[in-house]
Short mmCIF file of C-alpha atoms and ligand atoms in Angstrom, two decimals:
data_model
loop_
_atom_site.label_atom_id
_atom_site.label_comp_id
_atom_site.label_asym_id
_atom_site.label_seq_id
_atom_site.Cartn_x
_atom_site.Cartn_y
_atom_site.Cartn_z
CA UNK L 1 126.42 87.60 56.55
CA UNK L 2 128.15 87.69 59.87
CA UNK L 3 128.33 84.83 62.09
CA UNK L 4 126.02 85.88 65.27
CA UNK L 5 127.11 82.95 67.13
CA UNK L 6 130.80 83.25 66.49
CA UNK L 7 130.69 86.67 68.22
CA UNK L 8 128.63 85.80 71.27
CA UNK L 9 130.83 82.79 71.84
CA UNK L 10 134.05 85.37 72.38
CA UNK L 11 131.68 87.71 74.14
CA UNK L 12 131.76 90.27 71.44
CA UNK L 13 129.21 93.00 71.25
CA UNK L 14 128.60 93.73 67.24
CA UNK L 15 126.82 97.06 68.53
CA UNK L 16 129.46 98.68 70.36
CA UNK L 17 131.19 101.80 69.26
CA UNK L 18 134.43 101.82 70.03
CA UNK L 19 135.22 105.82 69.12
CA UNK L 20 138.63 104.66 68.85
CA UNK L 21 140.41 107.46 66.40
CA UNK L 22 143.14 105.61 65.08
CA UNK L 23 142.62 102.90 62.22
CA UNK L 24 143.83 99.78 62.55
CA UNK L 25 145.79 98.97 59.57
CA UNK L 26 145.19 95.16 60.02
CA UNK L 27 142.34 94.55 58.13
CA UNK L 28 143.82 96.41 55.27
CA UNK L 29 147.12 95.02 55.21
CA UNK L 30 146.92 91.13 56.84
CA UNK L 31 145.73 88.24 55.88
CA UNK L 32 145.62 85.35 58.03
CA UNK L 33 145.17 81.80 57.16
CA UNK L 34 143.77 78.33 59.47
CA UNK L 35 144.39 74.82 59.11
CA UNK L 36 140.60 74.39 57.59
CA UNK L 37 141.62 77.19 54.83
CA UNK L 38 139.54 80.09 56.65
CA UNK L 39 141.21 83.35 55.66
CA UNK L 40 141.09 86.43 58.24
CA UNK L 41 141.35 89.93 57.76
CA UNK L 42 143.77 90.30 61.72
CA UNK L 43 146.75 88.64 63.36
CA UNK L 44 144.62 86.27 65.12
CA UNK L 45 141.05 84.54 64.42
CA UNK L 46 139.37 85.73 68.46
CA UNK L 47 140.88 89.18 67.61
CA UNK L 48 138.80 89.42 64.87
CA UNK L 49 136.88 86.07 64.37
CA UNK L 50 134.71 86.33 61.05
CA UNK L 51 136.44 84.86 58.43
CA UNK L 52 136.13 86.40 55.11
CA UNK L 53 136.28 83.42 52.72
CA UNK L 54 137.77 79.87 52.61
CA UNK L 55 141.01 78.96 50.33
CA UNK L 56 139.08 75.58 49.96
CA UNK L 57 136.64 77.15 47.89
CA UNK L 58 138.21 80.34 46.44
CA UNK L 59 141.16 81.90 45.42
CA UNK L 60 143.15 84.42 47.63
CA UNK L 61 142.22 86.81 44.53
CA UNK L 62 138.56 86.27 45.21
CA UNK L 63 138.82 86.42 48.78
CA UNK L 64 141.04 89.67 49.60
CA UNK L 65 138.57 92.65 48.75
CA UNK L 66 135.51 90.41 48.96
CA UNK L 67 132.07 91.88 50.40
CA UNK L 68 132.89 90.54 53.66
CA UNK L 69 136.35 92.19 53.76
CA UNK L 70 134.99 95.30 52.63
CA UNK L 71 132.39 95.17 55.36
CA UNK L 72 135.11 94.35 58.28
CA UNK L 73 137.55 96.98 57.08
CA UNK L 74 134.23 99.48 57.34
CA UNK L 75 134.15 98.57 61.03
CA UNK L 76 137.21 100.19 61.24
CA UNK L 77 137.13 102.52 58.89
CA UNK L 78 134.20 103.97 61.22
CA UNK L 79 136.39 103.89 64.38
CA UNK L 80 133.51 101.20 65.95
CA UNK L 81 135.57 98.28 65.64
CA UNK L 82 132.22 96.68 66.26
CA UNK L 83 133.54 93.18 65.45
CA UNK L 84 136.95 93.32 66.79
CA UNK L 85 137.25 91.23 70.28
CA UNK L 86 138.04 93.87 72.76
CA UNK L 87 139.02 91.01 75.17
CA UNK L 88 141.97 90.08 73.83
CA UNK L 89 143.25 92.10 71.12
CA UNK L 90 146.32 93.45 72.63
CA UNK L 91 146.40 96.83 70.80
CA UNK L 92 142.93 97.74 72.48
CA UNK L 93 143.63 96.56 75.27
CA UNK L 94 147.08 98.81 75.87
CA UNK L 95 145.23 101.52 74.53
CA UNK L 96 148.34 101.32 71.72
CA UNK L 97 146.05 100.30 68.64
CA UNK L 98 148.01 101.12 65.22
CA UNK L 99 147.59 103.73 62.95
CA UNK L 100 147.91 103.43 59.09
CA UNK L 101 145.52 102.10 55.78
CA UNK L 102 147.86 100.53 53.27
CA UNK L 103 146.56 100.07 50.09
CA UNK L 104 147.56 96.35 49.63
CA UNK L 105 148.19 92.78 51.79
CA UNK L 106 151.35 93.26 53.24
CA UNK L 107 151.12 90.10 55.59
CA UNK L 108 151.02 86.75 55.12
CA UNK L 109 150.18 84.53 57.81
CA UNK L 110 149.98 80.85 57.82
CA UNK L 111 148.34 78.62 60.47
CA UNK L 112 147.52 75.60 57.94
CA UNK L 113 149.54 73.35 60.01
CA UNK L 114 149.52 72.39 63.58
CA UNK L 115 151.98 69.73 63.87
CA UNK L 116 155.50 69.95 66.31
CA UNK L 117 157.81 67.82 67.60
CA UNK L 118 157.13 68.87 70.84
CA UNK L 119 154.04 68.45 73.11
CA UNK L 120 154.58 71.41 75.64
CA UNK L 121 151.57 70.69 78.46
CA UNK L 122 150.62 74.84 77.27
CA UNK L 123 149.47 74.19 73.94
CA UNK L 124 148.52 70.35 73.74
CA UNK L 125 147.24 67.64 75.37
CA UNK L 126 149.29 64.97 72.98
CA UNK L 127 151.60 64.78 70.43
CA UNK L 128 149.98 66.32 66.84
CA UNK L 129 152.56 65.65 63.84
CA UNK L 130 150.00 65.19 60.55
CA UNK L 131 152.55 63.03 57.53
CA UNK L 132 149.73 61.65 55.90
CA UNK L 133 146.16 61.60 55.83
CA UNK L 134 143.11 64.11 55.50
CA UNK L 135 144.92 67.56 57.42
CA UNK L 136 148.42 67.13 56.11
CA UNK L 137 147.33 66.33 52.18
CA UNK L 138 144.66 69.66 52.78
CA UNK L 139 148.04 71.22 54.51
CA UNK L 140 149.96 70.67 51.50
CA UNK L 141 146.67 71.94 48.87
CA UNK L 142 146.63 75.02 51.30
CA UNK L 143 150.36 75.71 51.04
CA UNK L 144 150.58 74.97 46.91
CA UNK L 145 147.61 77.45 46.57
CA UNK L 146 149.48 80.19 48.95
CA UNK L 147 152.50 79.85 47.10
CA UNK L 148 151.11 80.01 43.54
CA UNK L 149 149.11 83.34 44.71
CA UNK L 150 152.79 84.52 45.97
CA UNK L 151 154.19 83.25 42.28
CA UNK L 152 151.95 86.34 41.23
CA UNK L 153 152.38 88.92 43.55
CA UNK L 154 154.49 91.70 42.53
CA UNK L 155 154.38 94.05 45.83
CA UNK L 156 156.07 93.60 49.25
CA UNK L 157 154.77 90.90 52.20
CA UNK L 158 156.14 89.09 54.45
CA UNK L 159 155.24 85.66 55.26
CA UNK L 160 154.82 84.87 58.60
CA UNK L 161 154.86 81.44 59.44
CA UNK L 162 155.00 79.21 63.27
CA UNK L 163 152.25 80.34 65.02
CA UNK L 164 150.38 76.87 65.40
CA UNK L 165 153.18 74.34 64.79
CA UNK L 166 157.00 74.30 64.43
CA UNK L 167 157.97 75.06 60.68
CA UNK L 168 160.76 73.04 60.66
CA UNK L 169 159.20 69.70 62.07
CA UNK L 170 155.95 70.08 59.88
CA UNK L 171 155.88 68.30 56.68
CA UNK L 172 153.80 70.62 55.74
CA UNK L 173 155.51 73.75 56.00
CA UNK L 174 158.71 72.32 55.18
CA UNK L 175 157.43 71.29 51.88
CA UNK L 176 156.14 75.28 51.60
CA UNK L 177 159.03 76.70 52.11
CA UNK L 178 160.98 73.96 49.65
CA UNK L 179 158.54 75.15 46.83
CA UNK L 180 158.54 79.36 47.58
CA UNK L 181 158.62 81.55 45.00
CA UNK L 182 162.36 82.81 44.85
CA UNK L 183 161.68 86.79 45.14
CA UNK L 184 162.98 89.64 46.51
CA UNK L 185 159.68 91.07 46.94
CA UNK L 186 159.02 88.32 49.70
CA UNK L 187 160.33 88.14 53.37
CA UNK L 188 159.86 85.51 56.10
CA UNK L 189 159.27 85.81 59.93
CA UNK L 190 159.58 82.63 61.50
CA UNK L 191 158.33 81.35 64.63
CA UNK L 192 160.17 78.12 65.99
CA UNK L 193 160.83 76.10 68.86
CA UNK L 194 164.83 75.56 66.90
CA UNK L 195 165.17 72.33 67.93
CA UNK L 196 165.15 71.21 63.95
CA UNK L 197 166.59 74.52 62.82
CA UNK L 198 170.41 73.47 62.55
CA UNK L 199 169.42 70.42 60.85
CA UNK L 200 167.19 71.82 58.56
CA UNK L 201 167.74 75.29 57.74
CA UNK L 202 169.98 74.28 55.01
CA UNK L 203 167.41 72.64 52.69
CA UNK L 204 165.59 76.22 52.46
CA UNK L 205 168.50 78.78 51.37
CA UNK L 206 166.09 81.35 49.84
CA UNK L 207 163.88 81.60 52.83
CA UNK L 208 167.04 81.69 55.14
CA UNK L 209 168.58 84.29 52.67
CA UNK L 210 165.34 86.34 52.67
CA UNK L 211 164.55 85.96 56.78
CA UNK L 212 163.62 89.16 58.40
CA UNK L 213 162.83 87.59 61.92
CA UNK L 214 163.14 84.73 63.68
CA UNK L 215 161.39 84.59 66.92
CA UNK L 216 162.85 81.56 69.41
CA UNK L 217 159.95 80.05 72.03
CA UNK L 218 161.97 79.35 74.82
CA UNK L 219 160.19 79.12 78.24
CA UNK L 220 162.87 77.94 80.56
CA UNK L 221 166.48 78.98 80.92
CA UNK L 222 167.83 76.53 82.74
CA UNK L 223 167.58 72.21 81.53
CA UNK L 224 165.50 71.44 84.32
CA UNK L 225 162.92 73.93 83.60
CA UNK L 226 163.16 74.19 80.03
CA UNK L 227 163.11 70.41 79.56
CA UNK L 228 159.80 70.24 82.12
CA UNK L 229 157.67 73.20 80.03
CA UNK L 230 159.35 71.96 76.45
CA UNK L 231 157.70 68.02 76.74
CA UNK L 232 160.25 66.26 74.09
CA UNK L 233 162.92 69.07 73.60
CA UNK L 234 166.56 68.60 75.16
CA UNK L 235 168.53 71.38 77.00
CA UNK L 236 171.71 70.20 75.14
CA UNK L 237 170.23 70.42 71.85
CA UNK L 238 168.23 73.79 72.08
CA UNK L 239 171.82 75.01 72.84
CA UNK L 240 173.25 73.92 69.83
CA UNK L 241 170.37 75.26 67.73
CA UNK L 242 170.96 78.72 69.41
CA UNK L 243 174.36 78.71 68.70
CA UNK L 244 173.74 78.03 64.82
CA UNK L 245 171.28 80.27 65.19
CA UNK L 246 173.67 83.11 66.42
CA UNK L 247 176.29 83.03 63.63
CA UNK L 248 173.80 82.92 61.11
CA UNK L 249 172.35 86.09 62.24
CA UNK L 250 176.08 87.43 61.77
CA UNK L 251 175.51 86.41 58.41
CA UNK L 252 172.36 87.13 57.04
CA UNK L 253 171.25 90.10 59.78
CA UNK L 254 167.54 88.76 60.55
CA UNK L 255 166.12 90.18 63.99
CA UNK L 256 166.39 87.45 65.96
CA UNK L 257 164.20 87.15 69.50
CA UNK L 258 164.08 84.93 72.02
CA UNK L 259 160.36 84.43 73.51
CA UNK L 260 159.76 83.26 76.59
CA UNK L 261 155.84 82.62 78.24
CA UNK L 262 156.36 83.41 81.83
CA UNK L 263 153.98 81.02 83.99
CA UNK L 264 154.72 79.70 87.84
CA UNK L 265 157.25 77.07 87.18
CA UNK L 266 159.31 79.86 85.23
CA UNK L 267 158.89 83.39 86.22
CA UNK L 268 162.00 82.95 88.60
CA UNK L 269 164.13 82.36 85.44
CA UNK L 270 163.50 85.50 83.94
CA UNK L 271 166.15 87.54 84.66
CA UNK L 272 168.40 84.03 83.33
CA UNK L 273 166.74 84.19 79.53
CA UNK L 274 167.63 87.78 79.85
CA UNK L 275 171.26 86.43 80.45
CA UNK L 276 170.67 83.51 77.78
CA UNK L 277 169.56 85.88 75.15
CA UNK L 278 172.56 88.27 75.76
CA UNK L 279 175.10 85.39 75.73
CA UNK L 280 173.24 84.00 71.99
CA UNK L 281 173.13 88.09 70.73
CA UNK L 282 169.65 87.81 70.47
CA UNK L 283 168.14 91.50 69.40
CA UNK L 284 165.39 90.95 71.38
CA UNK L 285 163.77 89.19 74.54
CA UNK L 286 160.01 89.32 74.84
CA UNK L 287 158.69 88.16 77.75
CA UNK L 288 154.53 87.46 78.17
CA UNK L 289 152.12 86.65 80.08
CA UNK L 290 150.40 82.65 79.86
CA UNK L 291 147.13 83.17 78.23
CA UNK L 292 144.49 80.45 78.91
CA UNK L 293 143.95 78.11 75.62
CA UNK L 294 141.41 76.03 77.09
CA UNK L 295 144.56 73.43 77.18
CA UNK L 296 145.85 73.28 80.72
CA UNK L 297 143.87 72.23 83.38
CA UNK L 298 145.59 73.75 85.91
CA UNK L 299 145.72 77.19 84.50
CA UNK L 300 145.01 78.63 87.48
CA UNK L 301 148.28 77.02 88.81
CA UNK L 302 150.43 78.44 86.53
CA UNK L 303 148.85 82.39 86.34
CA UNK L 304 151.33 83.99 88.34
CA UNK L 305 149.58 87.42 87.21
CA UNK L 306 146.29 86.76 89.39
CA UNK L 307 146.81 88.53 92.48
CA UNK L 308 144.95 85.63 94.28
CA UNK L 309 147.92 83.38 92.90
CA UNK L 310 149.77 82.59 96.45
CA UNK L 311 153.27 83.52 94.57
CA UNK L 312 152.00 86.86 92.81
CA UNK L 313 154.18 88.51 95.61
CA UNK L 314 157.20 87.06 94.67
CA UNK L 315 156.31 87.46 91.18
CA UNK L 316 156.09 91.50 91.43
CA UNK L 317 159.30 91.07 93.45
CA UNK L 318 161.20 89.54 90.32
CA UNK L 319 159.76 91.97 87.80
CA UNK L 320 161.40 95.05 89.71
CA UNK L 321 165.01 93.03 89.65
CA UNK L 322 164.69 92.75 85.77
CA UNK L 323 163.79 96.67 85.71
CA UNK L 324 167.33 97.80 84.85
CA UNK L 325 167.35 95.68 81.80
CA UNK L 326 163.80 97.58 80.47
CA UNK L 327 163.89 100.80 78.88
CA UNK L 328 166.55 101.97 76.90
CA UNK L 329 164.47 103.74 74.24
CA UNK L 330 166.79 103.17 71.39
CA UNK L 331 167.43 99.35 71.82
CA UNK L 332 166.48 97.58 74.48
CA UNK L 333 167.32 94.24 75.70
CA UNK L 334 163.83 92.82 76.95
CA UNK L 335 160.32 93.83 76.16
CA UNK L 336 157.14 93.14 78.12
CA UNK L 337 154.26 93.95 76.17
CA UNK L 338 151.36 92.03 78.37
CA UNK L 339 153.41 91.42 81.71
CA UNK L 340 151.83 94.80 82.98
CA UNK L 341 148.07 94.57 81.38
S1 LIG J 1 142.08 96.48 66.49
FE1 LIG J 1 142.86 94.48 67.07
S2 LIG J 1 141.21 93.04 66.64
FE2 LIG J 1 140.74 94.93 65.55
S3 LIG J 1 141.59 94.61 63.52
FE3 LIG J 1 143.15 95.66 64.71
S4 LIG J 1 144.45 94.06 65.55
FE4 LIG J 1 142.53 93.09 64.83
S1 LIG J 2 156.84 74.12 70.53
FE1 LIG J 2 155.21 75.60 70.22
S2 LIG J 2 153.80 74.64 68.76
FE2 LIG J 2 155.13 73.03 69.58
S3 LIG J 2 153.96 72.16 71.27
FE3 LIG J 2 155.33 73.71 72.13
S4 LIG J 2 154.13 75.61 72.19
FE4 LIG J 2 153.06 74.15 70.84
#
């Protein structure tokens, strides 16, 4: 039933007890979907790695409540959280896991598409834009299944949708959000690197109309920076995109964030996206930690938060200067959810 070898390779023990008290609502109220059509019961596949059906094979129906689901929500349900990767799950690893079991899928979130107009040396080695072919025409089955289970679905969710490509390069998401259901029921949270949002946001009213969030990946606040970290995006143009961006929000009142990855060749900007954000009346910035993707080869160059890092120093010197932006309970400027893990 559950794949031994998936675990071992994230290093997770199935026999641990966890005695954690809370319940994680995520397995309950998320679904999570891959590029291959593997569906997930967490917000990310080495959270919670076993997937609990393909959308190749089955319906979304079939697959939400299945055996396997069942058995995963158990795990929690338990307080073990035997299968859940205590690595890298952020919740457990703040000690800030959630608390809540909704009765229904709540979540929607799409990774059936990796392609982006950009090529930033964190994420890929090359350029990956799919327009024809074997991964964009099972993109495009993926999203047309997706959006004939939303056709159906009478409760709240929220479709989230950017966290492996751009969704406004793709083909394929673009053609997802052209053929959405038009209901009230159903809110977007978008994840995008912009630089196509002026340009395209107009093709895709409903989804614009119905945005809840849209989170901005931004990692350098200045053109030399940004232009060196974002391979293929222009300073110029990201600026334009923010400013459509900011009267829109006027408009339609979606959170909007700016997120910013904070690595060696940035981490001296970061009181300037703090700045940026203010000037584009962002709601939010978050700023994290680089996490190691097996992408970079240099990693090590870039993790400013490893104390052997000759510029971890200067690093902890920055972080105090932004202090005074951090904490105002009620609505603050900046967040930092993994800069102090
Ligand atoms: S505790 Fe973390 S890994 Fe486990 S289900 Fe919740 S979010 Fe996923
Ligand atoms: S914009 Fe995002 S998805 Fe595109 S290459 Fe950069 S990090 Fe990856």
């Amino acid at each position: 039933m559950i794949n031994q070898r998936l675990f071992d390779h994230y290093g997770i023990d199935t026999a641990k007890d966890l005695g954690i008290v809370k319940r994680c609502p995520r397995p309950r109220d998320t679904i999570l979907i891959d590029k291959q059509g593997s569906c997930y019961a967490c917000e990310c596949t080495s959270w919670l790695p076993q997937s609990i059906g393909n959308l190749q094979i089955k319906s979304l129906e079939e697959i939400i409540g299945s055996d396997m689901h069942q058995h995963l929500q158990s795990s929690i349900a338990d307080g073990t959280y035997r299968y859940c990767n205590e690595h890298q799950c952020s919740y457990i690893k703040s000690g800030a896991v959630l608390h809540g079991q909704p009765e229904r899928i709540q979540h929607l979130r799409l990774a059936i598409d990796d392609s982006c107009n950009l090529r930033c040396p964190s994420c890929r080695k090359s350029m990956i834009f799919h327009k024809e072919g074997s991964a964009y025409n099972l993109g495009i089955r993926l999203a047309d299944k997706v959006n004939d289970w939303l056709h159906n679905y009478q409760h709240p969710i929220q479709v989230h949708i950017g966290s492996d490509g751009d969704p406004f390069a793709s083909h394929v998401y673009r053609h997802f959000m052209e053929q959405t259901p038009e209901r009230n029921n159903i809110k977007y949270s978008i994840l995008t690197n912009a630089l196509m949002f002026k340009e395209f946001h107009t093709n895709v009213p409903f989804v614009i109309n119905n945005l809840q969030e849209l989170g901005v990946s931004i990692d350098g606040a200045t053109k030399e920076t940004y232009e060196k970290l974002r391979l293929g995006g222009r300073w110029e143009k990201i600026n334009e995109n923010l400013e459509c961006i900011a009267k829109l929000r006027q408009k339609h009142n979606f959170r909007f964030i700016l997120h910013f990855v904070v690595q060696q060749d940035n981490y001296h900007e970061m009181e300037d996206i703090i700045l940026l954000g203010k000037k584009y009346n962002a709601d939010r910035v978050w700023l994290n930690k680089i996490e190691d993707w097996n992408v970079s080869p240099n990693f090590g160059e870039q993790d400013i938060f490893s104390s052997a890092h000759p510029l971890h120093n200067d690093y902890r010197r920055k972080l105090k200067e932004i202090d005074h932006y951090l904490g105002f309970e009620k609505n603050p400027v900046v967040e930092i959810p993994t800069l102090n893990i």
